[in-house]
Coordinates of C-alpha atoms and ligand atoms in Angstrom, one line a residue:
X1 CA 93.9 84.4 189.0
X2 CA 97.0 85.5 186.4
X3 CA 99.0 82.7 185.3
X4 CA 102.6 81.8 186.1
X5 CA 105.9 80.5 184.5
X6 CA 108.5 79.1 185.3
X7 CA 111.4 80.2 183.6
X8 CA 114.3 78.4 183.7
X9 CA 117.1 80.2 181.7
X10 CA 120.0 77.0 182.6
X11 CA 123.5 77.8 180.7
X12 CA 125.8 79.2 178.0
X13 CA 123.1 81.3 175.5
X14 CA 119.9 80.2 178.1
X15 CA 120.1 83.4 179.7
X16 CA 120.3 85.6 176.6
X17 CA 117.4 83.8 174.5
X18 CA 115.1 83.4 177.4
X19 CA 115.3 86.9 178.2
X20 CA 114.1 87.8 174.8
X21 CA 110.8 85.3 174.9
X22 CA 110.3 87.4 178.3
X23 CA 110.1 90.3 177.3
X24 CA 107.9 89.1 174.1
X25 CA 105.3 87.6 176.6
X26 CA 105.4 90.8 179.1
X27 CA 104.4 92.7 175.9
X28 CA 101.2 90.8 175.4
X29 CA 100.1 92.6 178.6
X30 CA 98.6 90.1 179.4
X31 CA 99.5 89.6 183.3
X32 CA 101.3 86.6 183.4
X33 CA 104.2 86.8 186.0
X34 CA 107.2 84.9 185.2
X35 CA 110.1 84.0 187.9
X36 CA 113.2 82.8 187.6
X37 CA 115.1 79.9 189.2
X38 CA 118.5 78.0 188.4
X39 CA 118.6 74.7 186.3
X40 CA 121.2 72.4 184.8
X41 CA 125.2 73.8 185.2
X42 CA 123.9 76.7 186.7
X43 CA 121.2 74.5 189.3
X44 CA 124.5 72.4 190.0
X45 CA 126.3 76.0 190.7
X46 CA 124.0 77.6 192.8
X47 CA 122.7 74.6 194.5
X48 CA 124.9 71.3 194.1
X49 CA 122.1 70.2 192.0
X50 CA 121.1 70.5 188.3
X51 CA 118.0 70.6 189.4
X52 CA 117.2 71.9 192.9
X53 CA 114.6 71.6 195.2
X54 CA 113.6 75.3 195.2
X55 CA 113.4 75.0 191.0
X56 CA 111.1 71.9 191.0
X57 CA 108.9 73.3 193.8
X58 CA 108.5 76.7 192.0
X59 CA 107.9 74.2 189.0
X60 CA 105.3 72.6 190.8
X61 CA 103.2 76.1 191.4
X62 CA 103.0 77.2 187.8
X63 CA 101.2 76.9 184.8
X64 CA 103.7 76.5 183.0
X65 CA 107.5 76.4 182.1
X66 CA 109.9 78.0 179.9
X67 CA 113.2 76.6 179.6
X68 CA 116.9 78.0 177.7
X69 CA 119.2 75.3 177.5
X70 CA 121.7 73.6 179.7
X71 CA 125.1 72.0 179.3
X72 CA 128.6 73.0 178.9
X73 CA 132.3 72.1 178.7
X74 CA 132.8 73.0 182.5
X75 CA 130.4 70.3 183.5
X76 CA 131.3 67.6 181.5
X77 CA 133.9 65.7 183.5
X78 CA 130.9 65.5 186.5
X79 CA 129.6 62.1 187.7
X80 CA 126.6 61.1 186.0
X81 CA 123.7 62.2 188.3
X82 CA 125.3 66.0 188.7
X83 CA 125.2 66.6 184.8
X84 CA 123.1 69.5 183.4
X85 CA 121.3 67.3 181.1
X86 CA 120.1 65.1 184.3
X87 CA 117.9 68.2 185.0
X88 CA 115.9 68.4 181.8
X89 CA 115.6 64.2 182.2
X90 CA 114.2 64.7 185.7
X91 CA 111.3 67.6 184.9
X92 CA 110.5 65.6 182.1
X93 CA 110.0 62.8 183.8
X94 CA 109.1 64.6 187.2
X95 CA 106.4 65.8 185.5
X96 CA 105.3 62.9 182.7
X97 CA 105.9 65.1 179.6
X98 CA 105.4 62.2 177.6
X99 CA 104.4 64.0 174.1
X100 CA 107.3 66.6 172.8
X101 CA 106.2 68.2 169.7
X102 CA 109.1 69.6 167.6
X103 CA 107.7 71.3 164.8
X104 CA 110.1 72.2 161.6
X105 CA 108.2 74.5 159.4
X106 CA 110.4 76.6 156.7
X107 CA 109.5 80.2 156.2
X108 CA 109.9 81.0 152.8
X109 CA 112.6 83.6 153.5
X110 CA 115.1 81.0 154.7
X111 CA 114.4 78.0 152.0
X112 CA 117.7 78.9 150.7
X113 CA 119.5 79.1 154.2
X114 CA 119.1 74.8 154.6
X115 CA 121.8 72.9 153.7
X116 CA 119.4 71.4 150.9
X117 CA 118.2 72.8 147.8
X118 CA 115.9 75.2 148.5
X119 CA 112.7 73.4 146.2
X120 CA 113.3 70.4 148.7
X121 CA 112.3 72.1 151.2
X122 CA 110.5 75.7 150.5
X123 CA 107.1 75.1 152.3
X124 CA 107.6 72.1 154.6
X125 CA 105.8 71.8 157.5
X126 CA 106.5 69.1 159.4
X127 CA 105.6 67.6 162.9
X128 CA 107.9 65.2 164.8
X129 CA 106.0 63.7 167.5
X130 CA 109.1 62.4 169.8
X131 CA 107.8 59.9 172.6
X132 CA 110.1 61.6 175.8
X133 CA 109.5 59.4 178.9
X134 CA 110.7 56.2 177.7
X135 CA 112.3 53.7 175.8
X136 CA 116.3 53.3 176.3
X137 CA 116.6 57.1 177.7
X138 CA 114.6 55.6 181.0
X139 CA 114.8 51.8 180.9
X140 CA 116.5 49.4 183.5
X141 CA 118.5 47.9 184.0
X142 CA 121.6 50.1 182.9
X143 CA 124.9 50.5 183.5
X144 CA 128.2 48.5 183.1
X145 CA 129.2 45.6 184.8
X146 CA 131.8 43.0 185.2
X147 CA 130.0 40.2 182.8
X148 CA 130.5 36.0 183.2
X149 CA 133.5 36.0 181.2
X150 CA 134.9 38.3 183.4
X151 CA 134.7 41.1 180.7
X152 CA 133.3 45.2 181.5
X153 CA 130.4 45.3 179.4
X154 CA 128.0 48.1 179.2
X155 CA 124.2 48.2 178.8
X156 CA 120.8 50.3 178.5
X157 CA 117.4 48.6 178.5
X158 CA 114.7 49.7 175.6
X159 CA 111.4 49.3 176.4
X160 CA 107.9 50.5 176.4
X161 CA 104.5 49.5 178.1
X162 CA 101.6 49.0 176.3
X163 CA 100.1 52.1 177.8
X164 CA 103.3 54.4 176.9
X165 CA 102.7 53.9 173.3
X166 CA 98.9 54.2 173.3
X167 CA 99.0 57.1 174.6
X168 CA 101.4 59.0 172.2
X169 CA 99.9 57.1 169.2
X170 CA 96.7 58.9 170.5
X171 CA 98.7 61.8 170.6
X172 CA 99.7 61.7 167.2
X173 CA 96.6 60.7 165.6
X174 CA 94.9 64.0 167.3
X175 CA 97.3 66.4 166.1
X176 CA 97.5 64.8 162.6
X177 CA 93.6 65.9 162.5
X178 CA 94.3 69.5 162.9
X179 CA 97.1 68.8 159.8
X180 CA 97.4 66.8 156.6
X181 CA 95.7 63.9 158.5
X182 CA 98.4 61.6 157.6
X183 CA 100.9 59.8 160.6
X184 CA 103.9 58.0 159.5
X185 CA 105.2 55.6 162.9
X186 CA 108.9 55.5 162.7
X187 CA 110.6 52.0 164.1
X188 CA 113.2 49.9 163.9
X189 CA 110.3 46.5 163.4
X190 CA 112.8 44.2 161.1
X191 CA 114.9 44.2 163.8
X192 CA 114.0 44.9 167.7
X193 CA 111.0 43.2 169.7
X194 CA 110.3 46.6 171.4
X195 CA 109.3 48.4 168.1
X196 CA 107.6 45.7 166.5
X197 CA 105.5 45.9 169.6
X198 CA 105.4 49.6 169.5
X199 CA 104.0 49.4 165.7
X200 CA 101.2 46.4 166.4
X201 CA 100.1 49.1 169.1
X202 CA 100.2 51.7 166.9
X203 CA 97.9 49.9 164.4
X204 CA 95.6 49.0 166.8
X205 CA 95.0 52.6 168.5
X206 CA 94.7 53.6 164.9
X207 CA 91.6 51.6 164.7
X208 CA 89.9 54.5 166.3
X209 CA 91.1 57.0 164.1
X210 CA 90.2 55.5 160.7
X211 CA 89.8 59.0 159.2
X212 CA 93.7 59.1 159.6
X213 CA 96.2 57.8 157.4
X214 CA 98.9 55.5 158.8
X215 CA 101.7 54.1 157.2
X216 CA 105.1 53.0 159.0
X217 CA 109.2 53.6 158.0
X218 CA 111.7 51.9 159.1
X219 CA 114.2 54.9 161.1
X220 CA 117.0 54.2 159.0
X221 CA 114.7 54.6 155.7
X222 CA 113.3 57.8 157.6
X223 CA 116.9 59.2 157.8
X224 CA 117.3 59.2 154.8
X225 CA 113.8 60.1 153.3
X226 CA 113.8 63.2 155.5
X227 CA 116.7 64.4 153.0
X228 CA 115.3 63.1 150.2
X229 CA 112.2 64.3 150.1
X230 CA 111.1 65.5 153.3
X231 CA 107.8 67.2 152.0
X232 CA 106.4 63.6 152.1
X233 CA 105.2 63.7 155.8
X234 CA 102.7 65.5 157.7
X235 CA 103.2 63.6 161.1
X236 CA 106.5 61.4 162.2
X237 CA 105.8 59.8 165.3
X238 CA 108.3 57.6 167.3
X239 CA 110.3 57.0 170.3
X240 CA 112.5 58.9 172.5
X241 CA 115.7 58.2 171.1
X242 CA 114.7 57.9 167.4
X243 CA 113.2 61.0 168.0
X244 CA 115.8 62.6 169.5
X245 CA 118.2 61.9 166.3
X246 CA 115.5 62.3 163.7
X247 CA 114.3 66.1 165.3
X248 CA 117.6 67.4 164.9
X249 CA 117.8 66.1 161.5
X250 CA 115.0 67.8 160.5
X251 CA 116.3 71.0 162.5
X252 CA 118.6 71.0 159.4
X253 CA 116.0 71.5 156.8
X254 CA 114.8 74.6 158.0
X255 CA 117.9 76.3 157.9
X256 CA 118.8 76.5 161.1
X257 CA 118.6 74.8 164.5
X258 CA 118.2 78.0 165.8
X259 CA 114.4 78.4 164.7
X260 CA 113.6 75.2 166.1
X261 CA 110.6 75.6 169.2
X262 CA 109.3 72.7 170.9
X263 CA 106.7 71.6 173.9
X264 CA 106.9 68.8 176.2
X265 CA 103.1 68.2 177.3
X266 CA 101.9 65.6 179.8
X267 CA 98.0 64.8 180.0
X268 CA 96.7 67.7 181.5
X269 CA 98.4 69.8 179.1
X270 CA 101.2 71.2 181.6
X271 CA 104.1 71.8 179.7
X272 CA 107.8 72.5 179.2
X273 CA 109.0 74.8 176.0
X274 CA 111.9 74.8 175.4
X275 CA 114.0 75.4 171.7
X276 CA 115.4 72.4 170.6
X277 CA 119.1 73.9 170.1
X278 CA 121.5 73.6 172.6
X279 CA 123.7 76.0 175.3
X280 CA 126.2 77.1 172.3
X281 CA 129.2 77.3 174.7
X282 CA 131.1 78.5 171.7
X283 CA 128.8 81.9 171.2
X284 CA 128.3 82.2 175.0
X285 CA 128.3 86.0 176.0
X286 CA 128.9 87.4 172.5
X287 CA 125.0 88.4 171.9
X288 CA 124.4 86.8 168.6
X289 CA 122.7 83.8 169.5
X290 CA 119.3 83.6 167.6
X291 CA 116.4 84.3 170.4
X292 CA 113.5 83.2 168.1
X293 CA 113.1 79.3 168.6
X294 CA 112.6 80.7 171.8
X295 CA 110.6 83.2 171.2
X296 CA 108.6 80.7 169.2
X297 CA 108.4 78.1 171.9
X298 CA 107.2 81.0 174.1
X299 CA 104.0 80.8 171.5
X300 CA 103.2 77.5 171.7
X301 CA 102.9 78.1 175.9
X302 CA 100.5 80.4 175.1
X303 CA 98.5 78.2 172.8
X304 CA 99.1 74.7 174.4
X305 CA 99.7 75.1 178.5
X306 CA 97.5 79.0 178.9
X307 CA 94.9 78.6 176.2
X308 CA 95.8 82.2 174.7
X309 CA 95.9 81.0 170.8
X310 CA 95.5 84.7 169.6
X311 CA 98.2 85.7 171.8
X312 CA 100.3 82.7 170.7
X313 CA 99.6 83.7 167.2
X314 CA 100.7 87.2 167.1
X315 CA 103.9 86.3 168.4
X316 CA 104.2 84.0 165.4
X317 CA 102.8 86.8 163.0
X318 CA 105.7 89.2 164.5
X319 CA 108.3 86.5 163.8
X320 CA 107.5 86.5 159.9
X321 CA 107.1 89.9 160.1
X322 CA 110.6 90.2 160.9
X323 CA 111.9 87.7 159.0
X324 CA 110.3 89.8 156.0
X325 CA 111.8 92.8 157.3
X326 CA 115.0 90.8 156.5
X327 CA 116.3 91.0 160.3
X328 CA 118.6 88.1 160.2
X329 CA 120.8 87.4 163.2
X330 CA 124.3 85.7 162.4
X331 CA 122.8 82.0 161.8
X332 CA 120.2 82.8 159.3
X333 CA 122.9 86.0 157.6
X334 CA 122.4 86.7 153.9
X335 CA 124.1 89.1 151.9
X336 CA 121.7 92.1 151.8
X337 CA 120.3 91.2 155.3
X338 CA 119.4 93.5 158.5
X339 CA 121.8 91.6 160.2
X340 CA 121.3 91.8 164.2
X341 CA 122.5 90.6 167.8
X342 CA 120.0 88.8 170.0
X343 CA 118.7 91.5 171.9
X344 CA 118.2 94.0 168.5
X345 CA 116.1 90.5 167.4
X346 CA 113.9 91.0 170.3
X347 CA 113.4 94.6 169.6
X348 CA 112.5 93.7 165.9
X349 CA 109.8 90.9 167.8
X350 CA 108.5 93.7 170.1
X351 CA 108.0 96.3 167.2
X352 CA 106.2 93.6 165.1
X353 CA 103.7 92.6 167.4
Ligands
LIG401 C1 117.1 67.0 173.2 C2 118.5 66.9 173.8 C3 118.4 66.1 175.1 C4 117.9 64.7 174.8 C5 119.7 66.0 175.9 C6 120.3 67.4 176.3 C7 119.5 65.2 177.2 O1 119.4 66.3 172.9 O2 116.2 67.6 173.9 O3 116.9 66.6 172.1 O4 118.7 63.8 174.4 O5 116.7 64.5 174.8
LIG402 MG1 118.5 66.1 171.0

């Protein structure tokens, strides 16, 4: 039977970029069918819900799904539960997509596009292994309250089972195989119970994977050696809300967030893939956002959730094709460039495959 995705194309450039990684995967010919459904301020819009019953259950009956983004100025001032972002938390939960992968690789035609000098990072290729069902993103009990001396105080819960961290120390120690063999655990270990915990687990899972190098960094010391001299990892793994800071750190070194793919698996390799940049309310509608993290996440579906590795690697060929070609779109500009809107990106994409 041909595979489906989901794609959920959510707000501001979502729309735009996904609609370039569809067309890239309908030109693998390949006979995947893709539909559509509202998520985030547009699943709150259509439905009253960032993410409605009608998205999940078409969720539910695919292989797959490809998300945009989600967010906004428009929806900010809603209550908590009704927020766009509440609809990425809830597939990602919804569906236990405990291991997100957020690769930073630099193609040599953009070394000198990162904020840093370019021999910092020309060649880095880098996977951040960002734990993305727990720690203080999920954990209860949160909110704010009136405390015993009568003061508002508020609160969030970190913490992680025993099982949670096995399994993305597993995780991590099986992709760092098909790398540089080399994981560095990121904690905070001098200072919280939770991540001292999380790094005696780590050790001991790594007991099983003895061919692996482990070593451990404390997340302010990985701050700042990701600057520094980010070249010295292979594999970062740590929890959700390091994770969350240190991936779009890293976004940084590659020149642009805009590059950026990522995939959210669970254990039976369903997965969400989504680019790790944002809705871009400020570039909403004009046509320059940059489709390829997109386009890129659309490859690692193919590889990771369908099992199509050639197709998934002829999408990434096409990318550095164009890259060569010197089609840049307004992020990634240089003087001398093919400079191009999102859509003219995707026809450069199409024409490389
Ligand atoms: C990310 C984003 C999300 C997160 C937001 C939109 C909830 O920043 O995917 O990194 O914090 O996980
Ligand atoms: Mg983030």
């Amino acid at each position: 039977m041909g595979k489906k995705i989901a794609v959920l194309p959510g707000d501001g450039i979502g729309p735009e970029i996904t609609a370039q990684a569809v067309r890239v995967i309908d030109a693998l010919g390949l006979g995947i069918s893709m539909a559509e459904a509202p998520v985030g301020g547009a699943g709150y819009d259509a439905a009253g819900d960032p993410l409605p019953a009608a998205t999940l259950a078409l969720c539910e009956a695919s292989d797959a799904i490809l998300f945009g983004a989600v967010g906004g100025p428009k929806y900010d001032a809603l209550p908590r539960p009704m927020r766009p972002e509440q609809g990425l938390l809830r597939l990602r939960k919804h569906f236990d997509l405990y291991a997100n992968l957020r690769p930073a690789i630099v193609y040599p035609e953009l070394a000198h596009a990162s904020s840093l000098k370019a021999e910092v990072v020309a060649g880095l290729d880098l996977l951040i292994l960002r734990e993305l069902t727990g720690d203080i993103y999920f954990g209860q009990p949160r909110g704010v309250r009136t405390n015993e001396a009568g003061e508002r105080e508020g609160f969030d819960t970190m913490r992680y089972t025993e099982s949670e961290i096995r399994r993305i120390a597993k995780t991590a120690f099986e992709a760092a195989r098909k790398r540089s063999r080399r994981v560095c655990s990121v904690d905070k270990a001098n200072v919280l119970e939770t991540t001292q915990f999380w790094r005696d687990v780590v050790i001991d899972v790594h007991k099983d994977f003895t061919d692996i190098e482990l070593s451990h960094m404390y997340v302010d010391n990985a701050a700042m050696q990701l600057v520094r001299n980010p070249k010295q990892f292979d594999v970062i793994v740590t929890g959700n809300m390091f994770g969350d800071i240190l991936s779009d750190e890293a976004s940084m070194l590659t020149g642009s967030i805009g590059m950026l793919p990522s995939a959210s698996l669970n254990a039976k390799s369903f997965g969400m893939y989504e680019p790790i940049h944002g809705s871009a309310p400020d570039i909403t509608g004009k046509g320059i956002a940059n489709p390829l993290a997109t386009i890129l996440s659309a490859a690692m579906l193919l590889r990771y959730s369908l099992g199509e590795e050639a197709a998934a690697g002829r999408i990434e060929a096409a990318v550095r094709k164009v890259l060569a070609q010197g089609y840049r779109t307004a992020d990634i500009t240089e003087p001398g460039c093919r400079q191009v809107g999102t859509v003219a990106m995707g026809d450069a994409v199409l024409a490389a495959l």
